[in-house]
mmCIF file of C-alpha atoms in Angstrom:
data_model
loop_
_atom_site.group_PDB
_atom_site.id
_atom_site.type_symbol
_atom_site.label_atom_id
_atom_site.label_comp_id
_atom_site.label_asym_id
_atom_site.label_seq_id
_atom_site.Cartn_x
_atom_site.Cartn_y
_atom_site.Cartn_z
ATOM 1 C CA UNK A 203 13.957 7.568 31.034
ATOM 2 C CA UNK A 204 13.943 10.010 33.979
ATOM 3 C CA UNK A 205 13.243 7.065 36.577
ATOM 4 C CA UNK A 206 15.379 4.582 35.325
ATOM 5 C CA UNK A 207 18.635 7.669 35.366
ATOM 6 C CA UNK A 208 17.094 8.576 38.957
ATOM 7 C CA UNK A 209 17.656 4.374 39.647
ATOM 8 C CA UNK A 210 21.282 3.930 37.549
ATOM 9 C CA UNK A 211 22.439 7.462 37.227
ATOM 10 C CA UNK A 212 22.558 6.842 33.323
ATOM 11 C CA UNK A 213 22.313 9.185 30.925
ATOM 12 C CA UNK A 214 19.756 8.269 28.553
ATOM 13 C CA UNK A 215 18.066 9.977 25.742
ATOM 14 C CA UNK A 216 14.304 9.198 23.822
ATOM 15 C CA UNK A 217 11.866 10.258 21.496
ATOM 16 C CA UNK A 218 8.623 10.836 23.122
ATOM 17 C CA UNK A 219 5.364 12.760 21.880
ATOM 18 C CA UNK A 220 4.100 15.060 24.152
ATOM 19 C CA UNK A 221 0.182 16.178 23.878
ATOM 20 C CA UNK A 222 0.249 19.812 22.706
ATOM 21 C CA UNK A 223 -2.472 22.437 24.464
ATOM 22 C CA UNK A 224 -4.340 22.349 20.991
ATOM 23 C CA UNK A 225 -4.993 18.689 21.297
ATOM 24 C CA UNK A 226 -2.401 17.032 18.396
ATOM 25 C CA UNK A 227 0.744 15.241 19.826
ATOM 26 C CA UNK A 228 4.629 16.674 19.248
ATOM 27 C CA UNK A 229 7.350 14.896 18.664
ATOM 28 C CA UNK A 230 10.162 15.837 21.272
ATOM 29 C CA UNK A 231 13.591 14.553 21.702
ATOM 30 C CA UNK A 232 14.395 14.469 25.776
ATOM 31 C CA UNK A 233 17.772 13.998 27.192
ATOM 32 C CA UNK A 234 17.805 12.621 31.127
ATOM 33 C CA UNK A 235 21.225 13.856 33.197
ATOM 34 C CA UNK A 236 21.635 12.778 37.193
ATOM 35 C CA UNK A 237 22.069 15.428 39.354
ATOM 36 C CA UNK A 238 24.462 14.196 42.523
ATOM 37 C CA UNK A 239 24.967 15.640 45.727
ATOM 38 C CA UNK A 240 28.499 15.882 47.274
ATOM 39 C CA UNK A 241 28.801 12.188 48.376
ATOM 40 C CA UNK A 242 28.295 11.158 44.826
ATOM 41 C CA UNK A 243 25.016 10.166 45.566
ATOM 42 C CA UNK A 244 21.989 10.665 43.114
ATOM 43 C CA UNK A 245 19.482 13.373 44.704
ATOM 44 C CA UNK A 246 17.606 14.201 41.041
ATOM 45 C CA UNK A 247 18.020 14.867 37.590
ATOM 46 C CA UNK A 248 17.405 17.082 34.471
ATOM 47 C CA UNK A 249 15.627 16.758 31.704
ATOM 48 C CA UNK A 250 16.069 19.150 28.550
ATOM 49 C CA UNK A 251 13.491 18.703 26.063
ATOM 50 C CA UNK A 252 14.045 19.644 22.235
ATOM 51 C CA UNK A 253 11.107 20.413 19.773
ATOM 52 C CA UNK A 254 11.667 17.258 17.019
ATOM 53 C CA UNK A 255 8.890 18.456 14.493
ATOM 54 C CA UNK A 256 9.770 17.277 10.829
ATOM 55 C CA UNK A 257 13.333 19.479 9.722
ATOM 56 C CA UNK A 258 12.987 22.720 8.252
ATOM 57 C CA UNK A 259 13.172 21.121 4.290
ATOM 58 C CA UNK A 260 9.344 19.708 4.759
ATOM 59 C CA UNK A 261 8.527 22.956 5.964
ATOM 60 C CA UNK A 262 9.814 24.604 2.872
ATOM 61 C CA UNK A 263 8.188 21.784 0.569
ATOM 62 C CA UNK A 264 4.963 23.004 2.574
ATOM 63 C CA UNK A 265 5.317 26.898 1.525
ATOM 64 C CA UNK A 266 5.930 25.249 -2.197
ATOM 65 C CA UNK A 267 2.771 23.465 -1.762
ATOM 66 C CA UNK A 268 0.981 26.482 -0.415
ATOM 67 C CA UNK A 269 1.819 28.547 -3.692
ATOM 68 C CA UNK A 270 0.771 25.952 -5.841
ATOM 69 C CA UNK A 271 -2.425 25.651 -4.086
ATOM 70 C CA UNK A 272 -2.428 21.958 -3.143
ATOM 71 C CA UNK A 273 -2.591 22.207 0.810
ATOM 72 C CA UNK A 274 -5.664 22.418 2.383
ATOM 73 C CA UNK A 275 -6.510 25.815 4.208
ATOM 74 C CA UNK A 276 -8.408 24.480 7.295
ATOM 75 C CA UNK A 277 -5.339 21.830 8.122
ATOM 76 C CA UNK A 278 -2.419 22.876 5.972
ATOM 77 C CA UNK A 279 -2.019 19.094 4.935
ATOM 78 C CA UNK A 280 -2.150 18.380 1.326
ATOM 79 C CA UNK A 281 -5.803 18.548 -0.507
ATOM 80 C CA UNK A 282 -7.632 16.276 -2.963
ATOM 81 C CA UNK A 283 -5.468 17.637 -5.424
ATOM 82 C CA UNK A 284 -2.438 16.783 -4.292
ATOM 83 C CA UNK A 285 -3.972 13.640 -3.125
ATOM 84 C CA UNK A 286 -4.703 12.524 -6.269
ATOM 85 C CA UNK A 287 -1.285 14.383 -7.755
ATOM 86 C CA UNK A 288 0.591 11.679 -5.815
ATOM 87 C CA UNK A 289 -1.436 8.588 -6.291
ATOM 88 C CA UNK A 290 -1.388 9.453 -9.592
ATOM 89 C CA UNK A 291 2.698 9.741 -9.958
ATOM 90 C CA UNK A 292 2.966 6.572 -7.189
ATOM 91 C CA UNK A 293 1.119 4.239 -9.942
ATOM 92 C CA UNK A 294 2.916 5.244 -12.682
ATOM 93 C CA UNK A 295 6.335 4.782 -10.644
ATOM 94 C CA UNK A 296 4.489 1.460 -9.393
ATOM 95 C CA UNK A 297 4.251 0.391 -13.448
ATOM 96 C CA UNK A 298 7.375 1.561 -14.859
ATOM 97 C CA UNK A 299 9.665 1.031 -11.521
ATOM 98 C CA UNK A 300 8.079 -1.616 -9.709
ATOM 99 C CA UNK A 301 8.120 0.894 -6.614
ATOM 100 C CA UNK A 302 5.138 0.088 -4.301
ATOM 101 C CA UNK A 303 2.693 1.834 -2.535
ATOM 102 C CA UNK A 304 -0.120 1.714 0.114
ATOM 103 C CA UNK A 305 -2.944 3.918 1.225
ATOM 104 C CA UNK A 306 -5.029 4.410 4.310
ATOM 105 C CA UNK A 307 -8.382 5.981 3.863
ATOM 106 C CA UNK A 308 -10.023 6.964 7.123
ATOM 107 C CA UNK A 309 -12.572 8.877 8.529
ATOM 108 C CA UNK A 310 -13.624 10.735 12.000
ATOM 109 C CA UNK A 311 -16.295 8.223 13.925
ATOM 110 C CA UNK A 312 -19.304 10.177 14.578
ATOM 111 C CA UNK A 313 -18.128 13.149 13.544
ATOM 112 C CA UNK A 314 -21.460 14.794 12.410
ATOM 113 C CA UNK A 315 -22.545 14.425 15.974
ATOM 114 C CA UNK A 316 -19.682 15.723 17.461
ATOM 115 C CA UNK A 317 -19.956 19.169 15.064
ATOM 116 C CA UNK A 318 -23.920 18.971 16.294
ATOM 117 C CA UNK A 319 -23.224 18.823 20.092
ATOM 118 C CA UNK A 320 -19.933 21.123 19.976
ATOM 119 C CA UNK A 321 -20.291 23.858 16.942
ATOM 120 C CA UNK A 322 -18.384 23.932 13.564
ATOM 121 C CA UNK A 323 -15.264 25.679 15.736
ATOM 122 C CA UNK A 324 -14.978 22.149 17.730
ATOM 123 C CA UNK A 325 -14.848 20.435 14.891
ATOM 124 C CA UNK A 326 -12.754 22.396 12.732
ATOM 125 C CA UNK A 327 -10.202 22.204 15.730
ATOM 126 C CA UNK A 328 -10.548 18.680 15.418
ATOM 127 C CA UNK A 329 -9.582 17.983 11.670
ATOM 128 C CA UNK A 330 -6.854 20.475 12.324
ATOM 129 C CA UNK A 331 -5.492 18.307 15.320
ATOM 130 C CA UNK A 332 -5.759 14.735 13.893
ATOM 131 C CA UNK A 333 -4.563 15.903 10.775
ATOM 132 C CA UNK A 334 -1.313 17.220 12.762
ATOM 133 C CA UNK A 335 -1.231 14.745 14.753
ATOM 134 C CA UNK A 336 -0.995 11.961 11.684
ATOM 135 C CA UNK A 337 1.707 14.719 9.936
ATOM 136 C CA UNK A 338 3.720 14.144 13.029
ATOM 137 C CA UNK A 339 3.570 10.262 13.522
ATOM 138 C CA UNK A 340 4.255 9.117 10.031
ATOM 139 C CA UNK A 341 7.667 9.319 7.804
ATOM 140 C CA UNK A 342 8.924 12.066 5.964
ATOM 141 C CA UNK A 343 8.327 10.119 2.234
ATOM 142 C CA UNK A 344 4.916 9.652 3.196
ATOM 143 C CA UNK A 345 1.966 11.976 2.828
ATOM 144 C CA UNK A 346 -1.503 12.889 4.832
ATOM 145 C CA UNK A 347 -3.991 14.738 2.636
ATOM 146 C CA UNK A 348 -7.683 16.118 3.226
ATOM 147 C CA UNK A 349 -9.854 14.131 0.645
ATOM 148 C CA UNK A 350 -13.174 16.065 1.707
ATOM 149 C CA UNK A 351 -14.713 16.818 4.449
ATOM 150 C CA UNK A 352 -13.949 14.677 7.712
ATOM 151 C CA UNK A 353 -12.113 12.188 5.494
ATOM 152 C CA UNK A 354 -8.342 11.736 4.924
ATOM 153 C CA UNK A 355 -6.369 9.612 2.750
ATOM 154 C CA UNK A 356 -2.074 8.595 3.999
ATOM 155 C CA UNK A 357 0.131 7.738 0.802
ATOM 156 C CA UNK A 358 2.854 5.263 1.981
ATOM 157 C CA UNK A 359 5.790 4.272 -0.264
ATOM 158 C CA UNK A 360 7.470 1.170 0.321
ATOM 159 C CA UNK A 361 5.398 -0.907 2.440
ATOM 160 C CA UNK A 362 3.704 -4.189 2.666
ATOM 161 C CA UNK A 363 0.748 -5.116 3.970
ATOM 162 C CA UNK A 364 1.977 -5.969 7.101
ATOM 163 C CA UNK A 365 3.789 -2.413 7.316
ATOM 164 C CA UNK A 366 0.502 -0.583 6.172
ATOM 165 C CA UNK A 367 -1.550 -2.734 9.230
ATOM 166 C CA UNK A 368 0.958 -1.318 11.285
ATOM 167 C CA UNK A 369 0.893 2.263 10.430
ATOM 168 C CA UNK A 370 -3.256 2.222 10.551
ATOM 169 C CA UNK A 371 -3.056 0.823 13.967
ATOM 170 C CA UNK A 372 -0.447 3.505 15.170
ATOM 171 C CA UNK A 373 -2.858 6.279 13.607
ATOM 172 C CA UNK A 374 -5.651 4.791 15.116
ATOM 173 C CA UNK A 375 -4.001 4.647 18.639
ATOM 174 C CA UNK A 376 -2.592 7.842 18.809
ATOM 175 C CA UNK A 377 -5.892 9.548 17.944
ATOM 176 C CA UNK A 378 -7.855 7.613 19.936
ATOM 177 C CA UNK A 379 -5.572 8.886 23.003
ATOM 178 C CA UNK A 380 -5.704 12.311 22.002
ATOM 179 C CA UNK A 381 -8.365 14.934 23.312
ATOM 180 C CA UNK A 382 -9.526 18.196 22.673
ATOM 181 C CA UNK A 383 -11.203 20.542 25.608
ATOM 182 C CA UNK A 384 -14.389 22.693 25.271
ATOM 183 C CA UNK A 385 -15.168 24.315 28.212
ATOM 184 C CA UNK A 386 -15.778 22.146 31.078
ATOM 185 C CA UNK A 387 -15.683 19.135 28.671
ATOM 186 C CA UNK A 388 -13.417 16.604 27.038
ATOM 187 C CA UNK A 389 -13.928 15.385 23.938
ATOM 188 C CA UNK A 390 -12.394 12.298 22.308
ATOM 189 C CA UNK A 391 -12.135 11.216 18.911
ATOM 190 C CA UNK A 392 -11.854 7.620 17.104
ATOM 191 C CA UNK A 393 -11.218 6.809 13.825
ATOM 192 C CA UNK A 394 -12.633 4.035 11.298
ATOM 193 C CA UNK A 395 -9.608 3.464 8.902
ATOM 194 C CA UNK A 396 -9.368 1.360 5.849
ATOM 195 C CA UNK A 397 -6.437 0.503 3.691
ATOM 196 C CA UNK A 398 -4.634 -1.184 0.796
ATOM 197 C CA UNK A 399 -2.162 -1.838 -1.530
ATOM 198 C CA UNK A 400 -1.490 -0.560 -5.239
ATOM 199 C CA UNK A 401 -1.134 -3.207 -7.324
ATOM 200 C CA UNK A 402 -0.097 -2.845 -11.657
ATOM 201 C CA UNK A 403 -3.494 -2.797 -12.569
ATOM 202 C CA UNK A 404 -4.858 0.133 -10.629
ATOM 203 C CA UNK A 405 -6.436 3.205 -11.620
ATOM 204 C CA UNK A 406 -6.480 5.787 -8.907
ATOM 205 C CA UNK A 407 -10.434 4.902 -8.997
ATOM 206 C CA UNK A 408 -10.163 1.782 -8.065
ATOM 207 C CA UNK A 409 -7.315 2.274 -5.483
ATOM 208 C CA UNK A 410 -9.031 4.659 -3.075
ATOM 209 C CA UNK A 411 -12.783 2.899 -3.573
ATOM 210 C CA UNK A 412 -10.808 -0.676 -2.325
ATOM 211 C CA UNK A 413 -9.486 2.126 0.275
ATOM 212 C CA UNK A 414 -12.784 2.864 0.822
ATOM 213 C CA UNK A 415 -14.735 -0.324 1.354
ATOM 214 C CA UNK A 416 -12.548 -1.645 3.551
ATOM 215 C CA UNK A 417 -13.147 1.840 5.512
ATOM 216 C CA UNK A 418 -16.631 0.828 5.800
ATOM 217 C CA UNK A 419 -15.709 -2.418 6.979
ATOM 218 C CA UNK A 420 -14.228 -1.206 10.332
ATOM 219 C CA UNK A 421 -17.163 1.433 10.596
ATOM 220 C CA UNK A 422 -19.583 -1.734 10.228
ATOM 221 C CA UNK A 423 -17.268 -3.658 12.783
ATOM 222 C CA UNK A 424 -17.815 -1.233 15.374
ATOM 223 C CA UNK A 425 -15.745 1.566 14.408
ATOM 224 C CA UNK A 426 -12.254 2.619 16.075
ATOM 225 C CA UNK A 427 -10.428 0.189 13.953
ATOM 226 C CA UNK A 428 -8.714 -0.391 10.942
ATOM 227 C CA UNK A 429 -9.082 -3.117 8.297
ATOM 228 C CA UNK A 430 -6.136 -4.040 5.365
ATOM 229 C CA UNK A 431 -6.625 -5.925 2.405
#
C-alpha cells in the first residue's frame, strides 16, 4: 500500500499481519495518506497502524471459558475439553440441522528435538506462539484447541473440503514463516496437518482418528504439509 500511494497519491487502506516480538503474527489494519509538498507534489506519506486482534466479545467468551475451566493454561486456547465439548455439539447440530463441519488435526514437526536442543521454555514459547498465531488467522465461528501435548485440533463450521484444504494450507504457511529467537539463534517451526470432514455417521472417535491418519500422512510425506480427505 505505502508504495503504490507514494506512486498515485491514493489513499488506500489493508489488513496486514505483522510478526509480533514473541514470535506469533497480529492482525493490523494500516491506513496509507500522501504527504505533498507545496507544489502539490508527493514527497512521502503516513501510515497509521491499528491493532485488529479479534473484538472485545471473543475476549469476554475467553474469560467465560477461563471460569469454566476449558482453556488451556500454557496457550489460553481452548483444551481437550472444550475440544471435545464442541465436536460433540457440531455432530449433533450436523444430525439434527444438517449444519457441517470440518477439523484440522496437526502437530509441531520435530518438536521433541526442538524441546531437546532449546529447553522446555523454547518450547513452551512455541505452542504459545503457533497457537496465537492460528487464533489470529482463522474466523471468529471457528475454534483452535490444545488436544495434548504438541498437538492441536481447529473446529471449522461451514466448510467444504475445498475450504478446509484451504484453511490447512494458510495455517501451515503462516507458521512455517514465523520464528522464534533464542539467543544468538533462530528457530523455525513446521507443521504436519491432517484434516476432514464430519459426516452423519460420526462419533467424535472416529472424526478426530480420520483427523488423525491423515496427520500421519503428511508426516510420512515429508512433513510441512497438510493432507484432506
Amino acid at each position: 500500500p505505502l508504495g503504490r500511494t507514494l506512486s498515485d497519491g491514493e489513499v488506500r487502506e489493508a489488513s496486514v499481519y505483522l510478526h509480533h516480538k514473541k514470535g506469533h503474527r497480529v492482525p493490523v489494519s494500516v491506513r496509507v495518506s500522501p504527504v505533498y509538498d507545496r507544489n502539490d507534489s508527493i514527497i512521502g506519506a503516513v501510515e497509521i497502524f491499528s491493532d485488529n486482534t479479534k473484538n472485545i466479545s471473543i475476549l469476554k467468551e475467553l474469560e467465560v471459558l477461563k471460569n469454566e475451566s476449558l482453556t488451556d493454561e500454557l496457550t489460553q486456547v481452548g483444551n481437550r475439553r472444550f475440544a471435545e465439548y464442541e465436536i460433540s455439539r457440531r455432530l449433533k447440530a450436523l444430525r439434527k440441522r444438517e449444519i457441517g463441519f470440518g477439523i484440522l488435526f496437526f502437530d509441531i514437526d520435530k518438536f521433541k528435538s526442538i524441546n531437546d536442543t532449546h529447553g522446555h521454555n523454547i518450547g513452551d514459547d512455541a505452542l504459545k506462539m503457533i497457537s496465537k498465531t492460528v487464533f489470529n488467522i482463522i474466523r471468529s465461528l471457528d475454534a483452535i484447541c490444545r488436544w495434548g501435548g504438541d498437538e492441536f485440533i481447529v473446529i471449522l463450521p461451514n466448510v467444504d473440503e475445498k475450504k478446509l484444504g484451504i484453511v490447512a494450507e494458510k495455517i501451515r504457511t503462516f507458521i512455517e514463516k514465523s520464528w522464534l529467537e533464542a539467543g544468538d539463534d533462530t528457530i523455525r517451526f513446521t507443521l504436519s496437518i491432517g484434516g476432514t470432514l464430519a459426516v452423519p455417521g460420526d462419533t467424535e472417535d472416529s472424526l478426530i482418528e480420520r483427523a488423525d491418519q491423515f496427520m500421519y500422512q503428511s508426516k510420512q510425506g515429508g512433513r510441512n504439509r497438510s493432507s484432506i480427505g
